[in-house]
PDB file of C-alpha atoms in Angstrom:
ATOM      1  CA  MET F 354     109.300  87.629 120.361  1.00  0.00           C
ATOM      2  CA  SER F 355     111.943  85.224 121.610  1.00  0.00           C
ATOM      3  CA  THR F 356     115.202  86.215 123.277  1.00  0.00           C
ATOM      4  CA  THR F 357     117.081  85.134 120.152  1.00  0.00           C
ATOM      5  CA  GLU F 358     114.934  87.310 117.906  1.00  0.00           C
ATOM      6  CA  ARG F 359     115.284  90.274 120.238  1.00  0.00           C
ATOM      7  CA  GLU F 360     119.073  89.992 120.483  1.00  0.00           C
ATOM      8  CA  ILE F 361     119.572  89.576 116.738  1.00  0.00           C
ATOM      9  CA  ALA F 362     117.229  92.508 116.032  1.00  0.00           C
ATOM     10  CA  LYS F 363     119.449  94.690 118.236  1.00  0.00           C
ATOM     11  CA  LEU F 364     122.186  94.496 115.579  1.00  0.00           C
ATOM     12  CA  PHE F 365     120.097  96.855 113.466  1.00  0.00           C
ATOM     13  CA  THR F 366     119.330  99.473 116.116  1.00  0.00           C
ATOM     14  CA  SER F 367     120.837 102.947 116.053  1.00  0.00           C
ATOM     15  CA  ASN F 368     122.492 102.296 119.424  1.00  0.00           C
ATOM     16  CA  SER F 369     124.332  99.214 118.176  1.00  0.00           C
ATOM     17  CA  LEU F 370     125.460 100.810 114.933  1.00  0.00           C
ATOM     18  CA  ARG F 371     126.617 103.983 116.685  1.00  0.00           C
ATOM     19  CA  ALA F 372     128.495 101.816 119.164  1.00  0.00           C
ATOM     20  CA  ILE F 373     130.250 100.012 116.314  1.00  0.00           C
ATOM     21  CA  ALA F 374     131.033 103.349 114.650  1.00  0.00           C
ATOM     22  CA  SER F 375     132.666 104.540 117.879  1.00  0.00           C
ATOM     23  CA  GLY F 376     134.781 101.399 118.185  1.00  0.00           C
ATOM     24  CA  ASP F 377     132.585  99.393 120.537  1.00  0.00           C
ATOM     25  CA  VAL F 378     132.065  96.077 118.765  1.00  0.00           C
ATOM     26  CA  SER F 379     130.320  94.390 121.697  1.00  0.00           C
ATOM     27  CA  PRO F 380     127.034  94.038 119.716  1.00  0.00           C
ATOM     28  CA  LEU F 381     128.885  91.741 117.297  1.00  0.00           C
ATOM     29  CA  GLU F 382     130.883  89.988 119.995  1.00  0.00           C
ATOM     30  CA  LYS F 383     127.661  89.184 121.817  1.00  0.00           C
ATOM     31  CA  ILE F 384     126.445  87.270 118.760  1.00  0.00           C
ATOM     32  CA  ILE F 385     129.775  85.554 118.138  1.00  0.00           C
ATOM     33  CA  ASN F 386     130.311  84.492 121.749  1.00  0.00           C
ATOM     34  CA  ASN F 387     126.804  83.172 122.383  1.00  0.00           C
ATOM     35  CA  LYS F 388     126.362  79.617 121.104  1.00  0.00           C
ATOM     36  CA  ASN F 389     122.588  79.912 120.723  1.00  0.00           C
ATOM     37  CA  LEU F 390     122.757  83.209 118.851  1.00  0.00           C
ATOM     38  CA  ARG F 391     125.699  82.060 116.755  1.00  0.00           C
ATOM     39  CA  SER F 392     123.764  79.002 115.598  1.00  0.00           C
ATOM     40  CA  ASN F 393     121.275  81.300 113.821  1.00  0.00           C
ATOM     41  CA  VAL F 394     123.813  83.611 112.196  1.00  0.00           C
ATOM     42  CA  ASN F 395     126.677  83.021 109.764  1.00  0.00           C
ATOM     43  CA  THR F 396     129.751  84.425 111.513  1.00  0.00           C
ATOM     44  CA  THR F 397     132.256  83.805 108.710  1.00  0.00           C
ATOM     45  CA  SER F 398     132.650  87.542 108.078  1.00  0.00           C
ATOM     46  CA  ILE F 399     131.184  90.859 109.199  1.00  0.00           C
ATOM     47  CA  ASP F 400     129.047  91.108 106.060  1.00  0.00           C
ATOM     48  CA  ASP F 401     127.841  87.557 106.630  1.00  0.00           C
ATOM     49  CA  ILE F 402     126.751  88.367 110.166  1.00  0.00           C
ATOM     50  CA  TYR F 403     124.521  91.204 108.982  1.00  0.00           C
ATOM     51  CA  SER F 404     123.242  89.425 105.877  1.00  0.00           C
ATOM     52  CA  SER F 405     122.340  86.242 107.742  1.00  0.00           C
ATOM     53  CA  ALA F 406     120.929  88.196 110.696  1.00  0.00           C
ATOM     54  CA  PHE F 407     118.621  90.068 108.346  1.00  0.00           C
ATOM     55  CA  GLU F 408     117.583  86.823 106.663  1.00  0.00           C
ATOM     56  CA  PHE F 409     116.842  85.346 110.090  1.00  0.00           C
ATOM     57  CA  LEU F 410     114.618  88.308 111.006  1.00  0.00           C
ATOM     58  CA  SER F 411     112.909  88.147 107.598  1.00  0.00           C
ATOM     59  CA  ARG F 412     111.938  84.550 108.324  1.00  0.00           C
ATOM     60  CA  ASN F 413     111.165  84.768 112.027  1.00  0.00           C
ATOM     61  CA  TYR F 414     110.533  88.322 113.191  1.00  0.00           C
ATOM     62  CA  ARG F 415     109.378  90.745 110.504  1.00  0.00           C
ATOM     63  CA  ASN F 416     109.502  93.950 112.497  1.00  0.00           C
ATOM     64  CA  GLU F 417     109.288  97.478 111.124  1.00  0.00           C
ATOM     65  CA  TYR F 418     113.005  97.522 110.317  1.00  0.00           C
ATOM     66  CA  VAL F 419     112.587  94.486 108.050  1.00  0.00           C
ATOM     67  CA  TYR F 420     109.653  96.091 106.232  1.00  0.00           C
ATOM     68  CA  LYS F 421     111.474  99.390 105.773  1.00  0.00           C
ATOM     69  CA  ASN F 422     114.635  97.749 104.547  1.00  0.00           C
ATOM     70  CA  LEU F 423     112.783  95.609 102.021  1.00  0.00           C
ATOM     71  CA  ILE F 424     110.934  98.676 100.706  1.00  0.00           C
ATOM     72  CA  ALA F 425     114.198 100.610 100.493  1.00  0.00           C
ATOM     73  CA  ARG F 426     115.887  97.775  98.612  1.00  0.00           C
ATOM     74  CA  LYS F 427     113.065  96.607  96.356  1.00  0.00           C
ATOM     75  CA  ILE F 428     111.513  99.991  95.535  1.00  0.00           C
ATOM     76  CA  LEU F 429     114.145 102.703  96.025  1.00  0.00           C
ATOM     77  CA  ARG F 430     117.264 100.825  94.950  1.00  0.00           C
ATOM     78  CA  SER F 431     115.744  98.473  92.379  1.00  0.00           C
ATOM     79  CA  LYS F 432     113.239 100.745  90.630  1.00  0.00           C
ATOM     80  CA  HIS F 433     114.606 104.259  91.054  1.00  0.00           C
ATOM     81  CA  SER F 434     117.855 106.178  90.792  1.00  0.00           C
ATOM     82  CA  LEU F 435     119.503 107.270  94.021  1.00  0.00           C
ATOM     83  CA  GLN F 436     120.661 110.344  92.125  1.00  0.00           C
ATOM     84  CA  SER F 437     117.139 111.622  91.475  1.00  0.00           C
ATOM     85  CA  SER F 438     115.115 110.023  94.291  1.00  0.00           C
ATOM     86  CA  VAL F 439     115.069 110.455  98.057  1.00  0.00           C
ATOM     87  CA  LEU F 440     113.535 108.147 100.656  1.00  0.00           C
ATOM     88  CA  LEU F 441     112.556 109.745 103.969  1.00  0.00           C
ATOM     89  CA  SER F 442     111.760 107.909 107.190  1.00  0.00           C
ATOM     90  CA  GLU F 443     109.349 109.020 109.927  1.00  0.00           C
ATOM     91  CA  PHE F 444     108.303 112.174 108.067  1.00  0.00           C
ATOM     92  CA  ARG F 445     106.120 114.362 110.261  1.00  0.00           C
ATOM     93  CA  VAL F 446     102.614 115.049 108.900  1.00  0.00           C
ATOM     94  CA  GLY F 447     100.477 116.948 111.391  1.00  0.00           C
ATOM     95  CA  GLN F 448     100.175 114.775 114.499  1.00  0.00           C
ATOM     96  CA  ASN F 449     101.400 111.680 112.642  1.00  0.00           C
ATOM     97  CA  LYS F 450     104.650 110.410 111.186  1.00  0.00           C
ATOM     98  CA  ALA F 451     104.692 108.686 107.811  1.00  0.00           C
ATOM     99  CA  ASP F 452     106.858 105.558 107.963  1.00  0.00           C
ATOM    100  CA  LEU F 453     108.482 106.094 104.557  1.00  0.00           C
ATOM    101  CA  VAL F 454     108.069 108.754 101.877  1.00  0.00           C
ATOM    102  CA  LEU F 455     109.604 108.317  98.426  1.00  0.00           C
ATOM    103  CA  LEU F 456     110.285 111.499  96.468  1.00  0.00           C
ATOM    104  CA  ASN F 457     111.047 111.412  92.761  1.00  0.00           C
ATOM    105  CA  GLY F 458     108.723 112.855  90.121  1.00  0.00           C
ATOM    106  CA  CYS F 459     105.943 112.637  92.698  1.00  0.00           C
ATOM    107  CA  SER F 460     105.558 111.869  96.398  1.00  0.00           C
ATOM    108  CA  THR F 461     104.583 108.380  97.545  1.00  0.00           C
ATOM    109  CA  CYS F 462     103.884 107.547 101.181  1.00  0.00           C
ATOM    110  CA  TYR F 463     104.249 104.030 102.588  1.00  0.00           C
ATOM    111  CA  GLU F 464     102.495 103.401 105.901  1.00  0.00           C
ATOM    112  CA  ILE F 465     103.683 100.119 107.399  1.00  0.00           C
ATOM    113  CA  LYS F 466     101.555  97.824 109.510  1.00  0.00           C
ATOM    114  CA  THR F 467     103.461  94.718 110.570  1.00  0.00           C
ATOM    115  CA  GLU F 468     102.134  91.508 112.061  1.00  0.00           C
ATOM    116  CA  TYR F 469     102.716  93.097 115.456  1.00  0.00           C
ATOM    117  CA  ASP F 470     100.908  96.416 114.851  1.00  0.00           C
ATOM    118  CA  SER F 471      97.420  97.603 115.685  1.00  0.00           C
ATOM    119  CA  LEU F 472      95.247  99.225 113.019  1.00  0.00           C
ATOM    120  CA  ASN F 473      93.545 101.541 115.516  1.00  0.00           C
ATOM    121  CA  ARG F 474      95.227 104.712 114.234  1.00  0.00           C
ATOM    122  CA  LEU F 475      95.376 103.796 110.558  1.00  0.00           C
ATOM    123  CA  GLU F 476      92.284 105.702 109.421  1.00  0.00           C
ATOM    124  CA  ASP F 477      93.452 108.937 111.057  1.00  0.00           C
ATOM    125  CA  GLN F 478      96.974 108.508 109.687  1.00  0.00           C
ATOM    126  CA  LEU F 479      95.757 107.990 106.133  1.00  0.00           C
ATOM    127  CA  GLN F 480      93.452 111.014 106.276  1.00  0.00           C
ATOM    128  CA  SER F 481      96.524 113.152 106.996  1.00  0.00           C
ATOM    129  CA  TYR F 482      98.724 111.559 104.352  1.00  0.00           C
ATOM    130  CA  ILE F 483      96.274 111.887 101.463  1.00  0.00           C
ATOM    131  CA  GLN F 484      96.222 115.647 102.051  1.00  0.00           C
ATOM    132  CA  LEU F 485      99.950 115.938 101.397  1.00  0.00           C
ATOM    133  CA  PHE F 486     101.239 113.091  99.228  1.00  0.00           C
ATOM    134  CA  GLU F 487     100.246 112.264  95.683  1.00  0.00           C
ATOM    135  CA  LYS F 488     100.078 108.531  96.342  1.00  0.00           C
ATOM    136  CA  VAL F 489      99.614 106.626  99.590  1.00  0.00           C
ATOM    137  CA  TYR F 490     100.087 102.903 100.209  1.00  0.00           C
ATOM    138  CA  VAL F 491      99.599 100.673 103.219  1.00  0.00           C
ATOM    139  CA  VAL F 492     102.215  97.917 103.378  1.00  0.00           C
ATOM    140  CA  CYS F 493     101.110  94.937 105.439  1.00  0.00           C
ATOM    141  CA  PRO F 494     101.273  91.135 105.717  1.00  0.00           C
ATOM    142  CA  SER F 495      98.592  89.072 103.996  1.00  0.00           C
ATOM    143  CA  SER F 496      97.040  88.359 107.402  1.00  0.00           C
ATOM    144  CA  LEU F 497      96.012  92.027 107.693  1.00  0.00           C
ATOM    145  CA  GLN F 498      94.927  92.585 104.091  1.00  0.00           C
ATOM    146  CA  VAL F 499      91.168  92.173 104.627  1.00  0.00           C
ATOM    147  CA  ASP F 500      91.154  94.409 107.698  1.00  0.00           C
ATOM    148  CA  VAL F 501      93.176  97.074 105.889  1.00  0.00           C
ATOM    149  CA  GLU F 502      90.829  96.956 102.895  1.00  0.00           C
ATOM    150  CA  ALA F 503      87.925  97.750 105.221  1.00  0.00           C
ATOM    151  CA  ILE F 504      89.642 100.883 106.534  1.00  0.00           C
ATOM    152  CA  ILE F 505      91.418 102.609 103.666  1.00  0.00           C
ATOM    153  CA  PRO F 506      89.939 105.462 101.575  1.00  0.00           C
ATOM    154  CA  HIS F 507      89.369 104.621  97.904  1.00  0.00           C
ATOM    155  CA  SER F 508      92.543 106.404  96.750  1.00  0.00           C
ATOM    156  CA  VAL F 509      94.900 104.470  99.034  1.00  0.00           C
ATOM    157  CA  GLY F 510      96.715 101.431  97.660  1.00  0.00           C
ATOM    158  CA  ILE F 511      97.756  98.193  99.337  1.00  0.00           C
ATOM    159  CA  ILE F 512     101.071  96.362  99.085  1.00  0.00           C
ATOM    160  CA  VAL F 513     101.383  92.978 100.771  1.00  0.00           C
ATOM    161  CA  LEU F 514     104.666  91.619 102.044  1.00  0.00           C
ATOM    162  CA  THR F 515     104.330  87.957 101.120  1.00  0.00           C
ATOM    163  CA  ASP F 516     105.618  84.992 103.088  1.00  0.00           C
ATOM    164  CA  ASN F 517     108.517  84.893 100.616  1.00  0.00           C
ATOM    165  CA  ASN F 518     109.344  88.534 101.419  1.00  0.00           C
ATOM    166  CA  THR F 519     108.301  89.892  98.055  1.00  0.00           C
ATOM    167  CA  LEU F 520     106.247  93.081  97.776  1.00  0.00           C
ATOM    168  CA  ARG F 521     103.035  92.391  95.867  1.00  0.00           C
ATOM    169  CA  THR F 522     100.768  95.275  94.881  1.00  0.00           C
ATOM    170  CA  ILE F 523      97.179  94.287  95.659  1.00  0.00           C
ATOM    171  CA  LYS F 524      95.626  97.651  94.858  1.00  0.00           C
ATOM    172  CA  ASP F 525      97.232 100.559  93.030  1.00  0.00           C
ATOM    173  CA  ALA F 526      97.074 103.940  94.718  1.00  0.00           C
ATOM    174  CA  ILE F 527      95.124 106.663  92.916  1.00  0.00           C
ATOM    175  CA  SER F 528      96.750 110.094  92.637  1.00  0.00           C
ATOM    176  CA  ASN F 529      95.322 112.570  95.130  1.00  0.00           C
ATOM    177  CA  ASN F 530      94.253 116.024  93.998  1.00  0.00           C
ATOM    178  CA  ILE F 531      94.368 117.410  97.534  1.00  0.00           C
ATOM    179  CA  PHE F 532      97.410 119.414  98.608  1.00  0.00           C
ATOM    180  CA  ASP F 533      96.985 121.155 101.939  1.00  0.00           C
ATOM    181  CA  ILE F 534      99.338 124.150 102.138  1.00  0.00           C
ATOM    182  CA  SER F 535      98.999 124.598 105.890  1.00  0.00           C
ATOM    183  CA  LEU F 536      99.717 120.910 106.521  1.00  0.00           C
ATOM    184  CA  MET F 537     102.693 121.057 104.173  1.00  0.00           C
ATOM    185  CA  MET F 538     104.206 124.042 105.978  1.00  0.00           C
ATOM    186  CA  LYS F 539     103.713 122.461 109.399  1.00  0.00           C
ATOM    187  CA  SER F 540     105.480 119.355 108.096  1.00  0.00           C
ATOM    188  CA  LEU F 541     108.515 121.321 106.929  1.00  0.00           C
ATOM    189  CA  ARG F 542     111.336 123.090 108.702  1.00  0.00           C
ATOM    190  CA  LYS F 543     111.353 126.880 108.581  1.00  0.00           C
ATOM    191  CA  GLU F 544     114.236 127.026 106.103  1.00  0.00           C
ATOM    192  CA  GLU F 545     112.356 124.658 103.795  1.00  0.00           C
ATOM    193  CA  TYR F 546     109.014 126.449 103.559  1.00  0.00           C
ATOM    194  CA  LEU F 547     110.854 129.793 103.420  1.00  0.00           C
ATOM    195  CA  ASP F 548     112.852 128.510 100.447  1.00  0.00           C
ATOM    196  CA  ILE F 549     109.636 127.498  98.662  1.00  0.00           C
ATOM    197  CA  ALA F 550     107.962 130.856  99.355  1.00  0.00           C
ATOM    198  CA  GLU F 551     110.999 132.830  98.172  1.00  0.00           C
ATOM    199  CA  ASN F 552     111.124 130.774  94.969  1.00  0.00           C
ATOM    200  CA  ILE F 553     107.545 131.765  94.207  1.00  0.00           C
ATOM    201  CA  TYR F 554     107.773 135.340  95.514  1.00  0.00           C
ATOM    202  CA  GLY F 555     110.954 135.986  93.543  1.00  0.00           C
ATOM    203  CA  LEU F 556     112.514 138.012  96.362  1.00  0.00           C
ATOM    204  CA  LYS F 557     114.181 137.312  99.678  1.00  0.00           C
ATOM    205  CA  ILE F 558     111.663 137.433 102.527  1.00  0.00           C
ATOM    206  CA  ASP F 559     112.955 139.735 105.257  1.00  0.00           C
ATOM    207  CA  VAL F 560     110.441 140.109 108.064  1.00  0.00           C
ATOM    208  CA  PRO F 561     110.566 139.486 111.834  1.00  0.00           C
ATOM    209  CA  ASN F 562     110.614 135.782 112.762  1.00  0.00           C
ATOM    210  CA  THR F 563     107.125 136.028 114.252  1.00  0.00           C
ATOM    211  CA  GLN F 564     105.744 137.010 110.833  1.00  0.00           C
ATOM    212  CA  VAL F 565     107.599 134.538 108.614  1.00  0.00           C
ATOM    213  CA  PHE F 566     105.114 131.652 108.803  1.00  0.00           C
ATOM    214  CA  ASP F 567     102.035 133.803 108.142  1.00  0.00           C
ATOM    215  CA  LEU F 568     103.644 135.645 105.226  1.00  0.00           C
ATOM    216  CA  CYS F 569     104.874 132.414 103.642  1.00  0.00           C
ATOM    217  CA  PHE F 570     101.419 130.901 104.041  1.00  0.00           C
ATOM    218  CA  LYS F 571      99.797 133.880 102.286  1.00  0.00           C
ATOM    219  CA  ILE F 572     102.228 133.598  99.394  1.00  0.00           C
ATOM    220  CA  LEU F 573     101.872 129.842  99.003  1.00  0.00           C
ATOM    221  CA  ASN F 574      98.121 129.706  99.568  1.00  0.00           C
ATOM    222  CA  LYS F 575      97.573 132.094  96.643  1.00  0.00           C
ATOM    223  CA  SER F 576      99.845 130.105  94.351  1.00  0.00           C
ATOM    224  CA  ASP F 577      99.091 127.278  91.949  1.00  0.00           C
ATOM    225  CA  ARG F 578      98.989 124.028  93.939  1.00  0.00           C
ATOM    226  CA  ALA F 579     100.888 122.113  91.254  1.00  0.00           C
ATOM    227  CA  VAL F 580     103.716 124.658  91.361  1.00  0.00           C
ATOM    228  CA  VAL F 581     103.907 124.515  95.164  1.00  0.00           C
ATOM    229  CA  ASN F 582     103.814 120.711  95.113  1.00  0.00           C
ATOM    230  CA  ASN F 583     106.676 120.599  92.628  1.00  0.00           C
ATOM    231  CA  LEU F 584     108.730 122.949  94.810  1.00  0.00           C
ATOM    232  CA  PHE F 585     107.819 120.852  97.852  1.00  0.00           C
ATOM    233  CA  LEU F 586     109.451 117.840  96.180  1.00  0.00           C
ATOM    234  CA  LYS F 587     112.503 119.770  94.988  1.00  0.00           C
ATOM    235  CA  THR F 588     113.049 121.413  98.365  1.00  0.00           C
ATOM    236  CA  LEU F 589     112.865 118.171 100.334  1.00  0.00           C
ATOM    237  CA  LYS F 590     115.279 116.513  97.915  1.00  0.00           C
ATOM    238  CA  LYS F 591     117.604 119.484  98.358  1.00  0.00           C
ATOM    239  CA  TYR F 592     117.570 119.611 102.166  1.00  0.00           C
ATOM    240  CA  ARG F 593     117.096 115.947 103.076  1.00  0.00           C
ATOM    241  CA  LYS F 594     119.371 114.006 100.776  1.00  0.00           C
ATOM    242  CA  ASN F 595     120.175 110.364 101.378  1.00  0.00           C
ATOM    243  CA  ASN F 596     123.837 109.459 101.765  1.00  0.00           C
ATOM    244  CA  ILE F 597     124.319 107.781  98.396  1.00  0.00           C
ATOM    245  CA  GLU F 598     127.944 106.778  99.015  1.00  0.00           C
ATOM    246  CA  ALA F 599     127.078 105.029 102.271  1.00  0.00           C
ATOM    247  CA  ILE F 600     124.017 103.296 100.795  1.00  0.00           C
ATOM    248  CA  ASN F 601     126.079 102.014  97.870  1.00  0.00           C
ATOM    249  CA  THR F 602     129.042 100.986 100.035  1.00  0.00           C
ATOM    250  CA  LEU F 603     127.588  99.385 103.154  1.00  0.00           C
ATOM    251  CA  PRO F 604     125.766  96.004 103.130  1.00  0.00           C
ATOM    252  CA  SER F 605     122.190  96.123 101.839  1.00  0.00           C
ATOM    253  CA  PRO F 606     120.701  95.019 105.205  1.00  0.00           C
ATOM    254  CA  LEU F 607     121.822  98.427 106.513  1.00  0.00           C
ATOM    255  CA  THR F 608     120.054 100.505 103.852  1.00  0.00           C
ATOM    256  CA  ASN F 609     117.172 101.399 106.142  1.00  0.00           C
ATOM    257  CA  ALA F 610     119.556 102.273 108.977  1.00  0.00           C
ATOM    258  CA  LEU F 611     121.269 104.805 106.720  1.00  0.00           C
ATOM    259  CA  ILE F 612     117.896 106.305 105.817  1.00  0.00           C
ATOM    260  CA  SER F 613     116.192 106.165 109.211  1.00  0.00           C
ATOM    261  CA  PHE F 614     118.997 106.917 111.675  1.00  0.00           C
ATOM    262  CA  LYS F 615     120.943 110.148 112.013  1.00  0.00           C
ATOM    263  CA  PHE F 616     124.636 109.382 111.756  1.00  0.00           C
ATOM    264  CA  ASN F 617     127.247 112.126 111.709  1.00  0.00           C
ATOM    265  CA  LYS F 618     130.050 112.209 109.139  1.00  0.00           C
ATOM    266  CA  ASN F 619     132.512 110.454 111.428  1.00  0.00           C
ATOM    267  CA  ASP F 620     130.020 107.671 112.151  1.00  0.00           C
ATOM    268  CA  ILE F 621     129.537 107.068 108.429  1.00  0.00           C
ATOM    269  CA  LYS F 622     133.273 107.189 107.766  1.00  0.00           C
ATOM    270  CA  ASN F 623     133.969 104.700 110.557  1.00  0.00           C
ATOM    271  CA  LEU F 624     131.185 102.333 109.494  1.00  0.00           C
ATOM    272  CA  ILE F 625     132.437 102.310 105.908  1.00  0.00           C
ATOM    273  CA  SER F 626     135.974 101.659 107.152  1.00  0.00           C
ATOM    274  CA  PHE F 627     134.811  98.907 109.491  1.00  0.00           C
ATOM    275  CA  PHE F 628     132.733  97.024 106.931  1.00  0.00           C
ATOM    276  CA  SER F 629     135.413  97.392 104.263  1.00  0.00           C
ATOM    277  CA  GLU F 630     137.669  95.146 106.368  1.00  0.00           C
ATOM    278  CA  LYS F 631     135.251  92.230 105.921  1.00  0.00           C
ATOM    279  CA  GLU F 632     137.069  89.773 108.190  1.00  0.00           C
ATOM    280  CA  LEU F 633     136.162  89.125 111.817  1.00  0.00           C
ATOM    281  CA  ASN F 634     139.745  89.552 113.041  1.00  0.00           C
ATOM    282  CA  VAL F 635     139.278  93.269 112.440  1.00  0.00           C
ATOM    283  CA  LEU F 636     137.198  93.529 115.623  1.00  0.00           C
ATOM    284  CA  SER F 637     140.109  94.005 118.013  1.00  0.00           C
ATOM    285  CA  ASN F 638     142.018  96.170 115.532  1.00  0.00           C
ATOM    286  CA  PHE F 639     138.994  98.400 114.982  1.00  0.00           C
ATOM    287  CA  LYS F 640     138.610  98.967 118.721  1.00  0.00           C
ATOM    288  CA  ARG F 641     142.214 100.151 118.880  1.00  0.00           C
ATOM    289  CA  LYS F 642     141.976 102.451 115.853  1.00  0.00           C
ATOM    290  CA  THR F 643     138.697 104.211 116.707  1.00  0.00           C
TER     291      THR F 643
END
């Protein structure tokens, strides 16, 4: 990774975006004031900086952010409704974290392996994911396709990110019949698995905190797996909603940032205000207002 690639990639980090939200526009000024960086980015407007920066990374440095953003744009925003679907980032599954999980009528996990990643942990990761999600895909560059094919279980699909940055399905995922209740509960927050158990039990669960997990497990483990799975989807969509307004308002290169990073309400409000100005002369004004 070159210095140019590293500096441009920093525009999409949580630190840079939080800085901008708080009125510190130095991440943008660094690009604008550096001749070498500026030569790779269109600095006509704020939107242009981010759009051209993302295009630059898509051509030269396809890191995890690029993969996630392309999946968010081409699968979540293009094929599904933001009103009925939720995309989660870094969802904990046992000892692993699934890169992206799409929830709509079913759950689909996307495990990303970029040109810069090792496949050493892939087998273990996939064994966890197929016990919780209905469909599991590995998303990788064409250079890793053969190696990925040699590792994946038969039910796991493959999506290749082509040199033209399109997502091409090489192998469709097969729906998994496994749904591990214990793994599900350990992947959820207490309020989430408690909500599921109370939905099935039909009554409010009122026991000491030390007994909540075991009681919920007993209730869910005796229940129909399809019913629990359906409630698993509904509960996650209830508690972990995407910010639809921000996704629809801010530039598309920031879609993954809005899904993957935890911004508070003021951060979102300030980012929307900042990007609504469009013009670069807003930089000094924004610093004064925030």
